[in-house]
XYZ file of C-alpha atoms in Angstrom:
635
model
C -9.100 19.110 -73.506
C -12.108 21.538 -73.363
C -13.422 24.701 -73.003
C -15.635 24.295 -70.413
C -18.092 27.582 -68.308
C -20.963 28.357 -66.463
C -22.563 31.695 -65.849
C -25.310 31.951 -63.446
C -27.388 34.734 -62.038
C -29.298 35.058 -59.290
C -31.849 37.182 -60.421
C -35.689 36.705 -60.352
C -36.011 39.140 -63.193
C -35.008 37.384 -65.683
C -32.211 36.474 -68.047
C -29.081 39.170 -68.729
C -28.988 40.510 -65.834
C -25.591 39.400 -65.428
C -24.538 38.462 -68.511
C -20.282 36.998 -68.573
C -20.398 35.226 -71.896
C -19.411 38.072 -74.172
C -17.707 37.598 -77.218
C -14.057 37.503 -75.521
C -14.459 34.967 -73.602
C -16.141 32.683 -76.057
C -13.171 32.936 -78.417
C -10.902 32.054 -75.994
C -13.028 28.920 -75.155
C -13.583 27.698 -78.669
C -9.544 27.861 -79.240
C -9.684 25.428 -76.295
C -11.777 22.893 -77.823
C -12.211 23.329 -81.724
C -14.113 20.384 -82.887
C -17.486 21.274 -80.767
C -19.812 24.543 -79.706
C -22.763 23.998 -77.694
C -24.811 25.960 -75.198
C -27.626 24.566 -72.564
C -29.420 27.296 -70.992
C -31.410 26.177 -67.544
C -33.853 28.548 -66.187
C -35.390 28.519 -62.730
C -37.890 31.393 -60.591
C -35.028 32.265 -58.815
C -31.706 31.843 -61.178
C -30.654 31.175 -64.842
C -27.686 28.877 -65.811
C -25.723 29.330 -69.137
C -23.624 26.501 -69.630
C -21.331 26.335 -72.427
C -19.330 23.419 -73.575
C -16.408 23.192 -76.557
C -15.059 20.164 -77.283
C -11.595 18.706 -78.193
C -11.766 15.444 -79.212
C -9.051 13.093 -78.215
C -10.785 9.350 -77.107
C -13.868 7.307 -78.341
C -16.773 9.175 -79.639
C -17.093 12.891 -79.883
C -19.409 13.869 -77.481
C -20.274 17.459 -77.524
C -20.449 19.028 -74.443
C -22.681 20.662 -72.447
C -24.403 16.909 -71.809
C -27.716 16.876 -70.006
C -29.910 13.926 -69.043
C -33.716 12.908 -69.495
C -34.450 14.919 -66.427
C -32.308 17.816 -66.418
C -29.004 17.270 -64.867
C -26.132 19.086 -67.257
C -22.148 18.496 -66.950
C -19.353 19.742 -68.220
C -16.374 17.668 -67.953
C -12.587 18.912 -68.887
C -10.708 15.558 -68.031
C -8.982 12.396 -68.698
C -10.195 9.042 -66.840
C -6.308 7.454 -66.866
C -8.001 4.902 -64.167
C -10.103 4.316 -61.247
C -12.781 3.484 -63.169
C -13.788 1.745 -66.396
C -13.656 3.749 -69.558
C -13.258 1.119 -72.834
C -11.041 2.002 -75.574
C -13.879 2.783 -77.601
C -15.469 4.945 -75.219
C -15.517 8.616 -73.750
C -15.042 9.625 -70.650
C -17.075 12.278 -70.551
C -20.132 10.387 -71.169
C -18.917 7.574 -68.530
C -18.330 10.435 -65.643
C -21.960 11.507 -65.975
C -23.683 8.101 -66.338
C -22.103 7.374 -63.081
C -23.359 11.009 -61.734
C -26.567 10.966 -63.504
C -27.356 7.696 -60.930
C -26.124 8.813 -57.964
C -28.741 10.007 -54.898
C -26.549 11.629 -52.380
C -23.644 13.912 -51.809
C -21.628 10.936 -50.423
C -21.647 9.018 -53.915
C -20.737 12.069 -56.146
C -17.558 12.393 -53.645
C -16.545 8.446 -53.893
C -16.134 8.930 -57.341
C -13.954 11.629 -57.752
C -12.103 10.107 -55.018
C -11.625 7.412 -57.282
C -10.173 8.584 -60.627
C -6.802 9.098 -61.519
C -6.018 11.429 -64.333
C -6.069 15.318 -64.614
C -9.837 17.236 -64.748
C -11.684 19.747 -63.809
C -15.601 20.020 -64.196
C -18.873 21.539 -63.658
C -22.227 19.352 -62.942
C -25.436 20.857 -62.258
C -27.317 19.026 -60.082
C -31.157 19.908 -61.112
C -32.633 17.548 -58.269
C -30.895 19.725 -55.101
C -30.839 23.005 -57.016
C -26.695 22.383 -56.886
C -23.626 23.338 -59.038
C -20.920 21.278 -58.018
C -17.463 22.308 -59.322
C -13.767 21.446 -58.728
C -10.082 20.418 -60.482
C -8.003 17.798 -59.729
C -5.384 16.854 -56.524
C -3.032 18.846 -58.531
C -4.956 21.641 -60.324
C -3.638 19.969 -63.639
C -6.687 21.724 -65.377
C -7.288 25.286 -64.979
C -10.685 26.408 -63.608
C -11.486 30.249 -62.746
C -13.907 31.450 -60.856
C -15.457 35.476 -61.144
C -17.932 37.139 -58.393
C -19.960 39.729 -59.307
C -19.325 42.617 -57.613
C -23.390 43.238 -56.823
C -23.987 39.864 -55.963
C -25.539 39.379 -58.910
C -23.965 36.142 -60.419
C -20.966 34.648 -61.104
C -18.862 32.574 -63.644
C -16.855 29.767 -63.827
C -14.790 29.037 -66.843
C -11.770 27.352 -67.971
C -9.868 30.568 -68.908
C -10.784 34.322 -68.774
C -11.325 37.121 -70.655
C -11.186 41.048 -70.229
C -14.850 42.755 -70.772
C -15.925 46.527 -71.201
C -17.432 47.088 -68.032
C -16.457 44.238 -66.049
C -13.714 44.430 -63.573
C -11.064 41.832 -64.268
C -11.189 39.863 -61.113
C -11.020 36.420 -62.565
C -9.263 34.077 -59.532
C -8.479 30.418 -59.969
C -10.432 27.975 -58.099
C -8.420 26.568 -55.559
C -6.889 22.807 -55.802
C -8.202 22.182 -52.268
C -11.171 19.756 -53.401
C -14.701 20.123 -54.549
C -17.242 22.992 -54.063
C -20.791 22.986 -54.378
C -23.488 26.049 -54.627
C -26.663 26.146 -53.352
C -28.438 28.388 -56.351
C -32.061 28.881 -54.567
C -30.599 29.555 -51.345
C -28.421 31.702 -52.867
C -30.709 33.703 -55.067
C -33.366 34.086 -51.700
C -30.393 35.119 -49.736
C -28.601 37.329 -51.708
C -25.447 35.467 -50.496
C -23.497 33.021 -51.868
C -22.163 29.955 -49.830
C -19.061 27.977 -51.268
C -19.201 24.361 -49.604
C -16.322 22.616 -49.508
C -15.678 18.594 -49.906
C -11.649 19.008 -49.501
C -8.960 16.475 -50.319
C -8.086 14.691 -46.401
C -4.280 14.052 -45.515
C -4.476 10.675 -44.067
C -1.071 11.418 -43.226
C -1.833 14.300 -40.551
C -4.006 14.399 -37.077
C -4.796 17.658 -37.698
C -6.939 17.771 -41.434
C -9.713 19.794 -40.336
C -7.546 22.370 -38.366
C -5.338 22.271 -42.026
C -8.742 22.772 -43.855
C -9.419 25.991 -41.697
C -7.054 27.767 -41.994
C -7.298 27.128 -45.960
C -10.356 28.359 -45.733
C -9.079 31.366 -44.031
C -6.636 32.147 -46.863
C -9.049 31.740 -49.811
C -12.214 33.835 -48.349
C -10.029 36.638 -47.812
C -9.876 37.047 -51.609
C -13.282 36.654 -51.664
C -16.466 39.647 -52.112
C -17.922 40.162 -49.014
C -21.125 38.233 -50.251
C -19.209 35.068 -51.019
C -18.255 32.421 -48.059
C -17.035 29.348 -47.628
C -17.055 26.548 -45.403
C -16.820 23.146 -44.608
C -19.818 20.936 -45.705
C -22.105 19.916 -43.169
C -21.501 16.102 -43.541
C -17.935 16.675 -42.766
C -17.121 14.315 -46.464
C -13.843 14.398 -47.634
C -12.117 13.482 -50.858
C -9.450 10.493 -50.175
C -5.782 12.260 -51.020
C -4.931 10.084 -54.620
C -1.504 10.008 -53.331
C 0.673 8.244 -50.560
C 2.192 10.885 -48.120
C 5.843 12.371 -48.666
C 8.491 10.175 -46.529
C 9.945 12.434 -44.165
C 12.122 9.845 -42.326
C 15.787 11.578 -42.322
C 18.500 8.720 -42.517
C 21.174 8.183 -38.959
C 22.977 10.917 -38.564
C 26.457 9.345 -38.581
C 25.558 7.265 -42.299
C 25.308 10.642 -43.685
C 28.615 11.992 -44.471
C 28.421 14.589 -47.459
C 32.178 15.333 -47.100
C 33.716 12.222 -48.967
C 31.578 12.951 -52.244
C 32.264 16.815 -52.575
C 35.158 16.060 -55.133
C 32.474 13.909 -57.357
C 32.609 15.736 -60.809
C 29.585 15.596 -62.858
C 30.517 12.759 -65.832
C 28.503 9.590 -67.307
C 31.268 7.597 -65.390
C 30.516 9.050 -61.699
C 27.219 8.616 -62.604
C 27.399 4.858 -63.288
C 28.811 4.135 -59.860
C 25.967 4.486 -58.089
C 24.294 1.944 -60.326
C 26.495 -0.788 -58.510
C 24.336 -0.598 -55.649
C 22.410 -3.084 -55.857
C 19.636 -0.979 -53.900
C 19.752 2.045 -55.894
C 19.524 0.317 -59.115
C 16.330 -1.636 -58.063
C 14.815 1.665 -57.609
C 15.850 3.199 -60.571
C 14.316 0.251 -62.334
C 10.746 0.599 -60.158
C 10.689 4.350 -61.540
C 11.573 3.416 -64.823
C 8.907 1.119 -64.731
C 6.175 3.543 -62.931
C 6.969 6.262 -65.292
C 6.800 4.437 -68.011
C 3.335 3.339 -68.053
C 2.074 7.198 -66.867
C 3.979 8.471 -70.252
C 2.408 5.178 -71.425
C -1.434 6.165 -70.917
C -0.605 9.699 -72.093
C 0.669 8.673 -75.747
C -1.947 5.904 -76.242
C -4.995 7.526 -74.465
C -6.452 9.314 -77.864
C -7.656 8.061 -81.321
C -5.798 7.175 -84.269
C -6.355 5.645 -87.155
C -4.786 2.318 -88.204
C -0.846 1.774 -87.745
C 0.901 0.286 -90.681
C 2.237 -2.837 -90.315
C 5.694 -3.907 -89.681
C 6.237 -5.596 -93.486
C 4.341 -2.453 -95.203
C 6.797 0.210 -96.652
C 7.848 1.977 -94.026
C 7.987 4.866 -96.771
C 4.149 5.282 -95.768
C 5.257 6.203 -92.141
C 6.939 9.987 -93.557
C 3.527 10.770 -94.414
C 1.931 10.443 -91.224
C 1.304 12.979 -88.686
C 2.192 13.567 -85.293
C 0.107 12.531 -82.523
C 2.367 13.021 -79.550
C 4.892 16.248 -79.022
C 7.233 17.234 -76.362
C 8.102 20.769 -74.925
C 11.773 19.887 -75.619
C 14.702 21.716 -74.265
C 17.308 18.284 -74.351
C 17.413 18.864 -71.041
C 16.967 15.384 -68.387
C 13.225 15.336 -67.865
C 12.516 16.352 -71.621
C 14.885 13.702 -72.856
C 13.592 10.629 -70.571
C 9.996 12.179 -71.441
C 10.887 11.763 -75.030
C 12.321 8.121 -74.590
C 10.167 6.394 -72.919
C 7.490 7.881 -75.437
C 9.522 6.015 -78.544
C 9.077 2.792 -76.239
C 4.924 3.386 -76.746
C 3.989 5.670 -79.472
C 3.310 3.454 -83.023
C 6.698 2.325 -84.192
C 5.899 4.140 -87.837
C 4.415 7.482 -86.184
C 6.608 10.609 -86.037
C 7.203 12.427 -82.480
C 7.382 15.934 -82.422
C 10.249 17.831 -80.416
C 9.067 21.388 -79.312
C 12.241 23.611 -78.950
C 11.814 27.268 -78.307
C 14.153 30.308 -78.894
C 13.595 34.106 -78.757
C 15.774 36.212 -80.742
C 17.446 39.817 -80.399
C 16.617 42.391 -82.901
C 19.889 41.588 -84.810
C 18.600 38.353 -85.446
C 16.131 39.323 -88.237
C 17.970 37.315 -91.270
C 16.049 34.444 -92.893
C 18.781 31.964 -93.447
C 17.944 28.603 -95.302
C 20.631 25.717 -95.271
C 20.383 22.249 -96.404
C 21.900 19.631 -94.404
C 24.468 17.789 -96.728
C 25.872 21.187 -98.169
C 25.397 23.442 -94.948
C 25.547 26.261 -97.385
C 23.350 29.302 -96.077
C 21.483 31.848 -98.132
C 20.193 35.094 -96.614
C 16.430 36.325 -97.507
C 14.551 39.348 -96.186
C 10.844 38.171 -94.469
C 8.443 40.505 -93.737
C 6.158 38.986 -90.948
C 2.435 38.256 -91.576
C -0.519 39.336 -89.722
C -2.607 36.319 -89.890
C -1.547 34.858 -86.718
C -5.170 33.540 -86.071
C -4.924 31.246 -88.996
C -1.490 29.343 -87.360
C -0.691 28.068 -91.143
C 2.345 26.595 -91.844
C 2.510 29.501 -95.297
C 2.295 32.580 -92.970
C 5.005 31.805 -90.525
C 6.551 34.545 -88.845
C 9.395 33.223 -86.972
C 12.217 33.686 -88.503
C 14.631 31.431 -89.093
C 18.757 31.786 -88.344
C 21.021 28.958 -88.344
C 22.699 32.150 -85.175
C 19.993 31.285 -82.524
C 22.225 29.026 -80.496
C 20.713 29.764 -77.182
C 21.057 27.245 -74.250
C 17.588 25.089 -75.074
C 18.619 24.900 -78.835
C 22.202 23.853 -78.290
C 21.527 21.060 -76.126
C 18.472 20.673 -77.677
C 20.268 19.281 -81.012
C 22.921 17.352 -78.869
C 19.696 15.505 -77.329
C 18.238 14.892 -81.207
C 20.966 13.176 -81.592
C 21.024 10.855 -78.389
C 17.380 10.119 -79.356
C 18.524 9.559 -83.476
C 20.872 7.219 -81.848
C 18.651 5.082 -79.460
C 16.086 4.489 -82.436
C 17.266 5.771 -85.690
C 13.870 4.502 -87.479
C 12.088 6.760 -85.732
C 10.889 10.082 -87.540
C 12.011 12.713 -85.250
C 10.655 16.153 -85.524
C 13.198 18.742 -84.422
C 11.031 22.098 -84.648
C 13.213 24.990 -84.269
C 10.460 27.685 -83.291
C 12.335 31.076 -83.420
C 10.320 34.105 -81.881
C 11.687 37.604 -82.597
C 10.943 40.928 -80.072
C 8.187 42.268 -82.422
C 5.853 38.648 -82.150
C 6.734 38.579 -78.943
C 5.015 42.046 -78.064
C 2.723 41.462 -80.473
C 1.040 38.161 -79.267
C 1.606 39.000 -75.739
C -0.652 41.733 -76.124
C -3.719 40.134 -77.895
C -3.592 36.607 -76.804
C -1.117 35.678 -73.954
C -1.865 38.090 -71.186
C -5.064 37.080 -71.633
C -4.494 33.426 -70.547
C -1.516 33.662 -67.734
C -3.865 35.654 -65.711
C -4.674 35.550 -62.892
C -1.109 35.174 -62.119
C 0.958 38.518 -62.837
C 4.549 37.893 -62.248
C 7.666 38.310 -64.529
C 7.976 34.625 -63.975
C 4.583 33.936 -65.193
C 5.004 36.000 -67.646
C 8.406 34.216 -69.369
C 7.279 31.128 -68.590
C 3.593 32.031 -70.240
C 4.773 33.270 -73.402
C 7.668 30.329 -73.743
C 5.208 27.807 -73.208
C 2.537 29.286 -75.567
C 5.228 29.776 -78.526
C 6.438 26.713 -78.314
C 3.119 24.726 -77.652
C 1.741 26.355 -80.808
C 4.644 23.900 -82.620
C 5.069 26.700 -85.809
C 8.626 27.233 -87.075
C 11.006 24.854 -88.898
C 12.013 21.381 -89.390
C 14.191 19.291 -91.426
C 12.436 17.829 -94.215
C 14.350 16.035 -97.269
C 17.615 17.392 -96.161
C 16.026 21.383 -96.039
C 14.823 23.016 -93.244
C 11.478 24.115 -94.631
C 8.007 25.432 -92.288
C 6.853 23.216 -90.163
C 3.231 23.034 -87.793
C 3.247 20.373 -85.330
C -0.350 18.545 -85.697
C -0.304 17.122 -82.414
C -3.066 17.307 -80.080
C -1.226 16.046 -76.876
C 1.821 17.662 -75.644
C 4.022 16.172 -72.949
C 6.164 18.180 -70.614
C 8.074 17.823 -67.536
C 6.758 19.420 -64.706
C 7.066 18.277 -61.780
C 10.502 16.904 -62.277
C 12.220 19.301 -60.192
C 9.065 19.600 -57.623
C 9.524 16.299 -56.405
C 13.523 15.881 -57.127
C 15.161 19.148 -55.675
C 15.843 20.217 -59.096
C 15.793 23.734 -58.716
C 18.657 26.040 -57.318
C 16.609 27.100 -54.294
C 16.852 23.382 -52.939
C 20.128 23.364 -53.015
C 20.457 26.925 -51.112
C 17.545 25.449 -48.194
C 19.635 22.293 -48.274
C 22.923 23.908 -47.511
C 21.384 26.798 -44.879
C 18.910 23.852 -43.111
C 19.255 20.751 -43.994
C 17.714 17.488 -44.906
C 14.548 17.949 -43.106
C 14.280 21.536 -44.513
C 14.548 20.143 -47.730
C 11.966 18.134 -47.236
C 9.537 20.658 -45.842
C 10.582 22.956 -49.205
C 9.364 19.775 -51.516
C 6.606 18.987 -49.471
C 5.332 22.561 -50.299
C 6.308 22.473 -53.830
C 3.695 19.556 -54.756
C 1.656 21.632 -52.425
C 1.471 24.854 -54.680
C 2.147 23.620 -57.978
C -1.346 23.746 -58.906
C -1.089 27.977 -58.197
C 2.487 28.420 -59.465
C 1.991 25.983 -62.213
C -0.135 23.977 -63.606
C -3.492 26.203 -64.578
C -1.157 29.031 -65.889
C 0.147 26.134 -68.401
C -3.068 24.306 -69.115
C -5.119 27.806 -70.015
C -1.807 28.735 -72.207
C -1.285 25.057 -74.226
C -4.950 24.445 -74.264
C -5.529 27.879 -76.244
C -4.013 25.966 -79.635
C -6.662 23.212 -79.211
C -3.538 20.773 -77.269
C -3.636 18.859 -74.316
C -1.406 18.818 -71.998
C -0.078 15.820 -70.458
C 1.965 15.344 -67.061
C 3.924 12.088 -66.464
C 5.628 13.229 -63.690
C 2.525 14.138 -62.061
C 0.798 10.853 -62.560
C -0.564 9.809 -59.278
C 1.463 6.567 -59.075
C 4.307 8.153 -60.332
C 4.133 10.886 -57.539
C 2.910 8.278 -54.651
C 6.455 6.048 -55.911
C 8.629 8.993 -55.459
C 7.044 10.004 -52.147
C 7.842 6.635 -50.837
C 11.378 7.253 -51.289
C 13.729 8.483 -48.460
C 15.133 12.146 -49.451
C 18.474 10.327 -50.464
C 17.060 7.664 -52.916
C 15.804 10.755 -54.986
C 18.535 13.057 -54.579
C 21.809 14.166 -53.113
C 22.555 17.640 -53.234
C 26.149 17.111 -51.470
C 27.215 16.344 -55.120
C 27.676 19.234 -58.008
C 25.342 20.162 -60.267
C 24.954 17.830 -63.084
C 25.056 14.731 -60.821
C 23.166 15.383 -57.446
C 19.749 17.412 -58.280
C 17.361 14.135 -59.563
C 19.701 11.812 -59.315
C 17.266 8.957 -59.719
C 16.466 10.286 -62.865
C 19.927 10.314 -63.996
C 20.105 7.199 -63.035
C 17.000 6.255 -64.894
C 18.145 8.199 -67.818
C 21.305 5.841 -67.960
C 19.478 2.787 -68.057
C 17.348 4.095 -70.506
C 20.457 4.342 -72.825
C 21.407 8.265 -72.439
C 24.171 9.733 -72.654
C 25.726 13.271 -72.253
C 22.378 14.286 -71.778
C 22.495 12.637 -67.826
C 24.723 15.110 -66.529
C 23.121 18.433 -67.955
C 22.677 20.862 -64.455
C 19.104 22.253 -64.554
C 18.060 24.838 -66.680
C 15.554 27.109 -66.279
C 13.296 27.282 -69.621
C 13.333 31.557 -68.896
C 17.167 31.216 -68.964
C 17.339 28.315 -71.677
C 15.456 30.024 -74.346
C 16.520 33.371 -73.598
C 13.578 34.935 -72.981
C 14.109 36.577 -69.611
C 16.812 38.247 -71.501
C 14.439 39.788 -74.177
C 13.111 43.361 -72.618
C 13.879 43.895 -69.059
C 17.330 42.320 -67.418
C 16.854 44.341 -64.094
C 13.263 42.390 -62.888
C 13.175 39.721 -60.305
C 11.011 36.795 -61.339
C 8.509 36.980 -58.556
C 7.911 41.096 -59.620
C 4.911 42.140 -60.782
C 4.895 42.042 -64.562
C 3.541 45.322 -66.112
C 3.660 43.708 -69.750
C 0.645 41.396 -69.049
C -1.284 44.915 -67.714
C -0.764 45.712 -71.422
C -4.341 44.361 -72.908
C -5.543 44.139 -76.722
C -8.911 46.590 -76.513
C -10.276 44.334 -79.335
């Protein structure tokens, strides 16, 4: 993870004429990527680049960032090579990506390889040869990237997350998934215009690509200044799509008959029957197998330092910190998410399970219990101001044995399923409680900051959920106590993209039921289509801002092209209840994994789970505007 940004102006007379790297948006960079600062500055007659770079180091040698070449090229990479091309254990990926760069000649090359690599990124590469800044994020937008016009034509910005300014209009957008831009800056500086060329992803699946493109292109300029286009590059290059197109093929009509399973009630033993057919249990056992070895290079893709062995004490393994943690709810995707990373994480290193609650205003009691006597004691805790510092000693989330919400209920009940699948596993359980006041309070100076561009109540829940319980500050059980707890891990998994790809959500089930199969397929279709808008840069800029990574199984590239294989039915089969029919493989997949009660758990959403949609306003819809996130710290 990084915080990566370039601000450029096209002035002739001289530096600071457009100046976007005030003291805002630096802090929120550096929170990004604590363990390295740098700057590069490259000047030219007709335009000045600021490029700053700040590091979090997860794989081979830190390598600070911005990282320029003998003859001037500079690149800022915010990434993970999973595959595609070679990166050894030992080394970064960072400095791989722009030895390969650095040695390329033509437009052509620098497209091959990001056409190659599998993984999440986003980057910025100057190009000192052709005058160029080439920019872009992954198939998926699983890094966030923003881009900021001037409103003079003066310069603009591109950074991993915004920040409000005095005197600059907030008009930070996020660069579109689509593919990879490039900038002429000479041309643009003489010109006074600036021309976005795009090298976008190509659907091998579909005759039409460049009449798709188009209209794309249409939609994004019109949220464009008037000085900023965009177009197709001349060479007509495209990125090759990293994933195999979504099966649309609709089974006969007369094999589907939804009547004869409407009685189906959602228990382990319904569940089991489908895993006679011989069929459906060979495909559970591919995605097992698939997803596996994405959580697989997501828990074992960062340094460590030496495991203990299996005769040492395995005493030594309580003091050890956690790499990995999971944005836990007990819910199916967490739970599988959370098993499959006990099959790779070191056997003697503890996981950490991210559960998130927000109180009401009666819940302000600070109630300690131990776990043999369950006896609770009631203290008064007056909540500290040193937020910035994230210590485990200024805490203030309160804690109450009361907050049984939805996420924390099941939550424990899936503790327990995992407890029981490896019991010699150190198991974090942090219980992150967030009452009304912090919830104002941080929303104000740091969240709004980070969920924008997007504005909606739904951004705004899910924002703030994420961010609390990314941040991994609240309680655990230690010796038998439940005493403060911070989560020290750097990568955090989470399950998007679960209910994207296997009609998890209730809205499938309402399409399916108005339209059909093939309607359903269109509304998933569009769901991998969008994520990168409605998702995944809102959740990178908001986990990132604690110095974490996150980390998408379900939206590894083989993971997604195994899934879009599948015929709608093999995934899911929303003529059975709730519990049993929404991502059915992966109830499936959950049972062969060895869990239990968890399988049948109907979707929650995490607004609904922890409560927070029930917090301040009842009476919003989640796609409203959300006049909270208007309300900006003037610090």
């Amino acid at each position: 993870m990084c915080g990566i940004c370039c601000s450029v102006t096209l002035s002739i007379d001289g530096y600071g004429g457009y100046e976007f790297l005030h003291k805002n948006l630096l802090q929120n960079l550096k929170r990004r990527g604590p363990n390295s600062s740098h700057q590069v500055l490259k000047t030219d007659n007709d335009y000045h680049c600021l490029f700053s770079g700040h590091v979090l180091h997860l794989r081979g040698l830190l390598t600070p960032q911005p990282i320029e070449d003998g003859r001037g090229n500079v690149f800022l990479w915010n990434g993970e090579v999973f595959s595609g091309i070679n990166v050894g254990a030992e080394e970064n990926d960072t400095q791989i990506m722009f030895n390969h760069l650095s040695s390329f000649n033509n437009e052509s090359e620098i497209i091959s390889l990001f056409s190659s690599i599998r993984g999440p990124w986003a980057f910025i590469y100057y190009q000192i040869s052709s005058h160029c800044v080439w920019f872009g994020r992954d198939y998926f937008g699983r890094r966030s990237l923003l881009w900021h016009f001037s409103n003079t034509g003066e310069g603009f910005c591109l950074a991993s997350v915004g920040a409000q300014a005095v005197g600059i209009e907030n008009k930070w957008q996020e660069v579109p998934a689509c593919g990879i831009f490039r900038i002429d800056l000479k041309s643009s500086a003489i010109s006074k215009r600036v021309v976005l060329k795009l090298y976008p992803w190509k659907y091998i699946s579909k005759e039409n690509t460049i009449e798709d493109v188009d209209k794309s292109l249409n939609q994004i300029s019109d949220d464009l200044p008037k000085f900023v286009s965009i177009e197709i590059n001349g060479a007509r290059l495209f990125l090759k799509t990293p994933v195999t197109p979504l099966n649309t093929n609709l089974p006969p009509q007369d094999s589907f008959e939804p009547a004869h399973r409407s009685h189906i009630t959602a228990t382990i033993e319904n569940l089991q029957v489908f895993l006679k057919d011989d069929h459906m249990k060979k495909t559970v056992h591919q995605l097992i197998h698939v997803l596996s070895e994405a959580v697989k290079r997501r828990v074992l893709c960062l340094s460590r330092t030496e495991s203990v062995f299996l005769n040492d004490n395995l005493s030594k393994a309580s003091a050890k910190k956690a790499n990995i943690a999971v944005l836990f709810s007990g819910g199916i995707d967490s739970m599988v998410i959370a098993s499959l990373a006990d099959q790779h994480v070191p056997f003697d290193e503890p996981i950490d399970l991210l559960n998130v609650a927000f109180m009401t205003e009666e819940q302000t009691g600070h109630t300690t219990f131990t776990k043999n006597s369950g006896k609770a004691k009631k203290h008064v805790e007056t909540p500290s101001k040193e937020n910035s510092k994230r210590s485990a000693t200024t805490i203030d989330n309160i804690q109450d044995q009361n907050i049984n919400v939805p996420d924390r209920v099941t939550g424990r009940a899936g503790l327990k399923e995992l407890k029981a699948l490896n019991p010699l596993r150190i198991w974090n359980f942090v219980e992150i409680n967030v009452s009304l006041e912090e919830l104002q309070r941080m929303r104000q100076h740091r969240i709004s900051q980070l969920v924008q561009p997007l504005n909606t109540v739904l951004d705004d829940s899910i924002g703030c959920a994420v961010w609390f319980a990314s941040r991994g500050i609240g309680y655990a059980m230690k010796e038998d106590e439940m005493k403060p707890y911070q989560s020290s891990a750097k990568v955090v998994l989470t399950g998007i993209g679960a209910d994207e790809q296997l009609a998890g959500y209730s809205r499938h089930r309402v399409r399916f039921k108005t339209h059909g199969l093939e309607a359903l397929n269109k509304e998933l279709e569009m769901e991998l289509g969008r994520i990168s808008s409605r998702n995944l840069g809102r959740d990178d800029r908001v986990i990132g801002d604690h110095g974490k990574e996150a980390r998408f199984p379900f939206l590894d590239e083989n993971v997604v092209s195994f899934l879009n294989s599948l015929s709608i039915l093999e995934k899911t089969d929303l003529t059975l209840p709730r519990g049993v029919g929404e991502k059915l493989i992966l109830r499936l997949a959950a049972l062969e994994l060895g869990l239990t009660a968890s399988t049948v758990l109907p979707k929650r959403a995490m607004q609904f789970g922890s409560k927070i949609a029930k917090m301040e306003n009842n009476n919003e819809k989640a796609s409203d505007k959300c006049g909270r996130l208007q309300m900006l710290s003037s610090e």
